[in-house]
Short mmCIF file of C-alpha atoms and ligand atoms in Angstrom, two decimals:
data_model
loop_
_atom_site.label_atom_id
_atom_site.label_comp_id
_atom_site.label_asym_id
_atom_site.label_seq_id
_atom_site.Cartn_x
_atom_site.Cartn_y
_atom_site.Cartn_z
CA MET X 1 15.61 -26.97 -22.11
CA PRO X 2 12.64 -26.70 -19.40
CA ILE X 3 12.60 -24.28 -16.67
CA LEU X 4 11.72 -25.47 -13.37
CA ARG X 5 9.79 -23.37 -10.34
CA SER X 6 10.06 -25.20 -7.65
CA VAL X 7 11.94 -27.01 -5.37
CA ALA X 8 9.81 -30.85 -6.14
CA ALA X 9 10.55 -30.13 -9.50
CA LEU X 10 13.92 -29.83 -9.39
CA ARG X 11 15.00 -32.90 -7.16
CA SER X 12 12.14 -34.65 -9.65
CA VAL X 13 14.21 -34.33 -12.77
CA VAL X 14 18.40 -34.38 -10.79
CA ASP X 15 16.90 -37.51 -9.15
CA ALA X 16 15.99 -39.28 -12.25
CA TRP X 17 19.58 -37.32 -13.89
CA HIS X 18 21.31 -39.46 -10.71
CA ASP X 19 19.30 -42.71 -11.08
CA ALA X 20 21.00 -42.85 -14.39
CA GLY X 21 23.88 -42.48 -13.19
CA LEU X 22 24.98 -39.10 -14.09
CA ARG X 23 27.08 -36.41 -12.83
CA VAL X 24 24.91 -33.09 -12.23
CA ALA X 25 27.05 -29.29 -12.48
CA LEU X 26 25.11 -26.54 -10.83
CA VAL X 27 25.67 -23.06 -11.65
CA PRO X 28 24.60 -20.33 -9.41
CA THR X 29 23.89 -17.58 -10.66
CA MET X 30 21.75 -13.89 -10.30
CA GLY X 31 21.08 -13.97 -14.07
CA ALA X 32 21.59 -11.33 -16.97
CA LEU X 33 23.54 -13.78 -17.92
CA HIS X 34 27.36 -12.56 -19.93
CA ASP X 35 29.87 -15.08 -21.18
CA GLY X 36 31.58 -15.51 -17.62
CA HIS X 37 28.49 -17.22 -16.73
CA MET X 38 28.77 -18.88 -19.80
CA THR X 39 32.56 -20.34 -18.70
CA LEU X 40 31.30 -21.14 -15.94
CA VAL X 41 28.60 -23.44 -17.84
CA GLY X 42 30.56 -24.12 -20.38
CA ARG X 43 33.22 -26.10 -17.64
CA GLY X 44 30.38 -28.34 -15.82
CA LEU X 45 29.86 -29.86 -18.89
CA GLN X 46 33.33 -31.00 -18.98
CA LEU X 47 33.44 -32.03 -15.73
CA ALA X 48 29.91 -33.83 -15.64
CA ASP X 49 27.51 -34.91 -17.44
CA ARG X 50 23.90 -32.29 -16.80
CA VAL X 51 24.43 -28.64 -16.23
CA ILE X 52 21.99 -26.92 -14.45
CA ALA X 53 21.56 -23.11 -13.42
CA SER X 54 19.82 -21.28 -11.90
CA VAL X 55 19.14 -17.83 -11.33
CA PHE X 56 17.27 -16.08 -8.57
CA VAL X 57 18.24 -13.04 -7.88
CA ASN X 58 18.74 -13.41 -3.75
CA PRO X 59 16.85 -10.49 -1.64
CA THR X 60 18.68 -11.24 1.53
CA GLN X 61 22.49 -10.75 0.13
CA PHE X 62 21.39 -7.38 0.00
CA GLY X 63 21.42 -4.17 2.19
CA PRO X 64 18.60 -2.07 2.37
CA ASN X 65 19.55 0.62 0.69
CA GLU X 66 21.69 -1.41 -2.36
CA ASP X 67 20.29 -2.75 -5.99
CA PHE X 68 18.38 -5.09 -5.26
CA ALA X 69 15.63 -3.45 -7.19
CA ALA X 70 17.80 -2.27 -10.19
CA TYR X 71 19.36 -5.35 -10.36
CA PRO X 72 18.96 -6.23 -14.65
CA ARG X 73 16.61 -9.32 -14.84
CA ARG X 74 16.20 -11.04 -17.81
CA GLU X 75 14.79 -13.88 -17.29
CA ALA X 76 14.16 -15.34 -20.93
CA GLY X 77 17.17 -14.01 -22.53
CA ASP X 78 19.78 -16.04 -19.92
CA ALA X 79 16.96 -18.68 -20.29
CA GLU X 80 18.44 -18.74 -24.62
CA LEU X 81 22.08 -18.46 -23.95
CA LEU X 82 21.88 -21.36 -21.59
CA ALA X 83 20.28 -23.50 -23.84
CA GLY X 84 22.75 -22.23 -26.27
CA ALA X 85 26.10 -23.15 -23.84
CA GLY X 86 24.31 -26.46 -23.32
CA ALA X 87 23.01 -25.90 -20.33
CA HIS X 88 19.96 -28.92 -19.45
CA ALA X 89 17.63 -27.43 -16.89
CA LEU X 90 17.44 -23.91 -15.95
CA TYR X 91 15.87 -23.52 -12.26
CA ALA X 92 14.24 -20.24 -11.20
CA PRO X 93 12.27 -20.16 -7.86
CA THR X 94 10.25 -17.30 -7.12
CA VAL X 95 11.16 -15.25 -3.38
CA ASP X 96 8.57 -17.38 -1.79
CA GLU X 97 9.38 -21.27 -2.79
CA MET X 98 12.80 -19.93 -1.80
CA TYR X 99 12.34 -18.20 2.00
CA PRO X 100 8.35 -18.39 1.89
CA ASP X 101 6.48 -17.33 4.70
CA GLY X 102 7.86 -17.80 8.38
CA PHE X 103 11.91 -18.54 6.36
CA ALA X 104 13.25 -18.79 10.39
CA THR X 105 17.26 -20.23 9.39
CA THR X 106 21.00 -17.86 8.14
CA VAL X 107 23.69 -19.48 8.15
CA GLY X 108 26.92 -17.28 9.17
CA VAL X 109 30.58 -18.31 8.31
CA SER X 110 32.31 -16.54 10.28
CA GLY X 111 35.93 -14.80 9.85
CA LEU X 112 35.47 -15.09 5.98
CA SER X 113 32.49 -12.94 5.92
CA GLU X 114 34.05 -10.44 7.92
CA GLY X 115 36.56 -7.13 6.55
CA LEU X 116 36.71 -6.57 2.55
CA CYS X 117 33.49 -6.59 0.83
CA GLY X 118 31.71 -8.61 4.73
CA ALA X 119 32.86 -5.00 5.91
CA PHE X 120 31.16 -2.32 3.61
CA ARG X 121 27.68 -5.12 3.15
CA PRO X 122 27.50 -6.07 6.06
CA GLY X 123 24.21 -9.60 6.10
CA HIS X 124 25.98 -9.64 2.16
CA PHE X 125 27.63 -13.03 2.63
CA ALA X 126 25.38 -15.04 5.48
CA GLY X 127 22.45 -13.38 2.60
CA VAL X 128 25.12 -15.87 0.14
CA ALA X 129 25.69 -18.31 2.37
CA THR X 130 22.56 -19.15 3.69
CA VAL X 131 20.55 -19.25 -0.19
CA VAL X 132 24.26 -21.14 -1.22
CA ALA X 133 22.70 -24.12 1.16
CA LYS X 134 19.46 -23.35 0.12
CA LEU X 135 20.24 -24.31 -3.41
CA LEU X 136 23.04 -26.88 -2.79
CA LEU X 137 20.99 -28.75 -0.97
CA GLN X 138 18.02 -28.45 -3.09
CA ALA X 139 19.45 -29.67 -6.24
CA ARG X 140 21.57 -31.98 -4.72
CA PRO X 141 25.03 -31.66 -7.16
CA ASP X 142 27.45 -33.64 -7.84
CA VAL X 143 29.79 -30.44 -8.39
CA ALA X 144 29.07 -26.20 -8.02
CA LEU X 145 30.80 -23.98 -10.03
CA PHE X 146 31.32 -20.30 -8.71
CA GLY X 147 33.70 -17.49 -10.65
CA GLU X 148 36.68 -16.33 -9.30
CA LYS X 149 35.25 -12.01 -9.09
CA ASP X 150 34.31 -12.68 -6.25
CA TYR X 151 37.00 -14.50 -4.29
CA GLN X 152 35.81 -14.07 -1.39
CA GLN X 153 32.15 -15.25 -1.16
CA LEU X 154 34.62 -18.37 -3.03
CA GLN X 155 36.58 -18.25 0.09
CA VAL X 156 32.69 -18.44 2.45
CA ILE X 157 31.27 -20.89 0.23
CA ARG X 158 34.26 -23.54 0.21
CA ARG X 159 34.54 -23.05 3.46
CA MET X 160 30.78 -23.65 4.06
CA VAL X 161 30.59 -26.49 2.28
CA ARG X 162 33.77 -28.16 4.24
CA ASP X 163 31.98 -26.78 7.46
CA LEU X 164 28.32 -28.55 6.55
CA ASP X 165 29.00 -31.78 4.89
CA ILE X 166 27.41 -30.72 1.88
CA PRO X 167 27.98 -33.23 -0.50
CA ALA X 168 29.55 -31.40 -3.44
CA ALA X 169 32.24 -30.32 -4.88
CA VAL X 170 33.33 -26.69 -5.74
CA VAL X 171 35.58 -25.45 -8.32
CA GLY X 172 35.99 -21.81 -8.61
CA VAL X 173 37.24 -20.49 -12.49
CA PRO X 174 39.15 -17.73 -13.16
CA THR X 175 38.06 -15.01 -13.95
CA VAL X 176 36.15 -13.97 -17.39
CA ARG X 177 38.30 -10.27 -18.70
CA GLU X 178 36.77 -7.64 -21.32
CA ALA X 179 39.21 -7.92 -24.15
CA ASP X 180 40.26 -3.74 -22.94
CA GLY X 181 40.96 -6.55 -18.55
CA LEU X 182 37.64 -5.08 -17.22
CA ALA X 183 36.30 -8.41 -15.83
CA MET X 184 32.69 -9.46 -17.04
CA SER X 185 29.85 -8.19 -14.09
CA SER X 186 27.02 -8.32 -15.33
CA ARG X 187 27.20 -4.57 -12.35
CA ASN X 188 28.87 -3.35 -15.65
CA ALA X 189 25.47 -2.52 -17.12
CA TYR X 190 25.37 0.28 -14.52
CA LEU X 191 28.86 1.94 -16.20
CA THR X 192 27.96 4.86 -18.63
CA PRO X 193 30.43 4.94 -21.69
CA VAL X 194 32.83 7.57 -19.87
CA GLU X 195 32.84 4.97 -16.69
CA ARG X 196 33.34 1.99 -19.49
CA ALA X 197 36.13 3.60 -20.58
CA ILE X 198 37.90 4.26 -16.74
CA ALA X 199 36.67 1.08 -15.41
CA PRO X 200 39.45 -1.47 -16.68
CA ALA X 201 42.02 0.61 -14.74
CA LEU X 202 40.66 -1.17 -12.25
CA PHE X 203 42.26 -4.06 -13.45
CA ARG X 204 45.18 -1.89 -14.45
CA ALA X 205 46.29 -0.85 -11.24
CA LEU X 206 46.21 -4.83 -10.03
CA THR X 207 48.38 -6.27 -11.89
CA GLU X 208 51.09 -3.31 -11.98
CA ALA X 209 51.32 -4.06 -8.30
CA ALA X 210 50.71 -8.06 -8.27
CA ALA X 211 53.92 -7.63 -10.66
CA ARG X 212 55.93 -4.88 -8.10
CA LEU X 213 54.70 -7.90 -5.47
CA ALA X 214 55.90 -10.14 -6.95
CA ALA X 215 59.63 -8.78 -7.36
CA GLY X 216 59.96 -7.95 -3.80
CA ALA X 217 58.05 -4.85 -3.41
CA PRO X 218 56.69 -3.61 -0.09
CA VAL X 219 52.99 -4.25 1.49
CA ALA X 220 51.80 -0.96 2.50
CA GLU X 221 53.37 1.12 -1.06
CA GLN X 222 52.41 -0.65 -3.34
CA GLU X 223 48.87 -0.87 -2.19
CA GLU X 224 48.93 2.48 -1.56
CA ARG X 225 49.93 3.43 -5.31
CA ALA X 226 47.26 1.46 -6.41
CA ARG X 227 44.68 2.34 -5.09
CA VAL X 228 45.78 6.11 -5.67
CA ALA X 229 46.76 4.92 -9.97
CA VAL X 230 42.52 4.03 -9.21
CA LEU X 231 41.42 7.27 -7.89
CA ALA X 232 43.58 9.00 -10.21
CA ALA X 233 42.38 6.90 -12.93
CA GLY X 234 38.10 8.94 -12.39
CA PHE X 235 37.09 6.31 -10.10
CA ALA X 236 35.38 8.43 -7.20
CA SER X 237 36.23 6.21 -3.92
CA VAL X 238 38.23 2.16 -3.40
CA ASP X 239 36.77 0.90 -0.71
CA TYR X 240 39.63 -1.74 0.04
CA LEU X 241 42.87 -2.62 -2.22
CA GLU X 242 44.63 -5.30 -0.05
CA LEU X 243 46.45 -7.69 -0.03
CA ARG X 244 45.38 -11.04 1.33
CA ASP X 245 46.41 -14.55 2.25
CA ALA X 246 45.04 -16.26 -0.93
CA ASP X 247 43.23 -19.46 1.28
CA SER X 248 42.54 -17.43 4.73
CA LEU X 249 41.97 -14.18 3.56
CA ALA X 250 44.00 -13.18 6.51
CA ARG X 251 46.52 -9.37 6.39
CA LEU X 252 49.65 -10.03 4.15
CA ASP X 253 52.07 -7.54 5.75
CA ARG X 254 54.91 -9.49 3.53
CA LEU X 255 54.10 -11.80 0.61
CA ASP X 256 55.69 -15.11 1.62
CA ARG X 257 53.18 -17.35 -0.10
CA PRO X 258 50.21 -17.15 -2.59
CA GLY X 259 48.67 -13.71 -2.12
CA ARG X 260 45.59 -13.01 -3.47
CA LEU X 261 44.97 -8.88 -4.48
CA LEU X 262 41.52 -7.63 -3.45
CA ALA X 263 40.15 -4.55 -4.48
CA ALA X 264 36.28 -2.99 -4.77
CA ALA X 265 36.11 -0.11 -5.94
CA ARG X 266 33.25 2.62 -7.26
CA LEU X 267 32.49 4.33 -10.14
CA GLY X 268 29.32 6.66 -10.85
CA LYS X 269 26.40 3.40 -9.78
CA ALA X 270 28.17 0.37 -9.69
CA ARG X 271 30.52 -0.07 -7.51
CA LEU X 272 32.92 -2.82 -9.18
CA LEU X 273 35.15 -5.53 -8.24
CA ASP X 274 37.85 -7.76 -9.25
CA ASN X 275 41.57 -9.62 -7.45
CA ILE X 276 44.35 -11.64 -9.04
CA ALA X 277 46.68 -14.04 -7.95
CA VAL X 278 49.61 -12.80 -6.71
CA SER X 279 52.57 -15.50 -5.94
CA PRO X 280 56.84 -14.98 -4.20
CA ARG X 281 58.88 -15.04 -7.04
O1 PAF F 1 27.73 -14.69 -6.71
C1 PAF F 1 26.22 -14.74 -7.43
O2 PAF F 1 25.64 -14.67 -8.07
C2 PAF F 1 25.20 -14.59 -6.21
O3 PAF F 1 26.11 -13.70 -4.97
C3 PAF F 1 25.30 -16.32 -5.70
C4 PAF F 1 26.10 -17.19 -6.42
C5 PAF F 1 24.30 -16.56 -7.20
C6 PAF F 1 24.47 -16.79 -4.50
O4 PAF F 1 23.17 -15.69 -4.86
#
């Protein structure tokens, strides 16, 4: 499986595939790959003839006090996993290739980028939207796959692709979980064994609140009860735990349409995200 370092090398591979009439899928990642990423590759193989994964730890989506330097980087292991999963190429550009001297453009998606993670990570979604726009324009895939674990990110990317007429189909793939329910994430590597045992409480609280909401329980009361359960389990703090409209991410005071219960909570060095669908019965 070739490792491509430049936009030119990436384009020549993808152009040759397109010239041969093949459909191409892109799986954008920041590396430290786990089964969640492998599921994206597998779905890509179902939807397209060729799958490229990108691994790029994108500096512009990290705040000044965040974990850019500490973010796990293991390209050789990632390349092996990708080859084993049947990916056809790895695109791993350098920071200079992605952001050459004088780079001056930012893609911003207003509305969807505000609130939830956007309120706690200023500039994060502009960094994500900018790099994903670049990856999609560099690779020109027919389809691009993203995990639902980062649900707000997925909605931001869907809107950006629609608004900018980027000719790629965006496909969201359900969250892959450990046996105890913890959503797979590269950042789970930050958890100590004690924290790892506490971590599934987030999904448990969301699942229980979703069941009660679906049965008609009041929204504010269930959000609060789930927050209290997460803290009681040992999380240090809850950034947010809220029911939102599944498409627009607008606040939902009543579950009268498809909703999404979304949470971010801090445990040791990790900030864990999770979310689940909630539908009125
Ligand atoms: O979800 C991620 O890993 C990243 O935010 C993405 C989409 C690869 C952009 O850097």
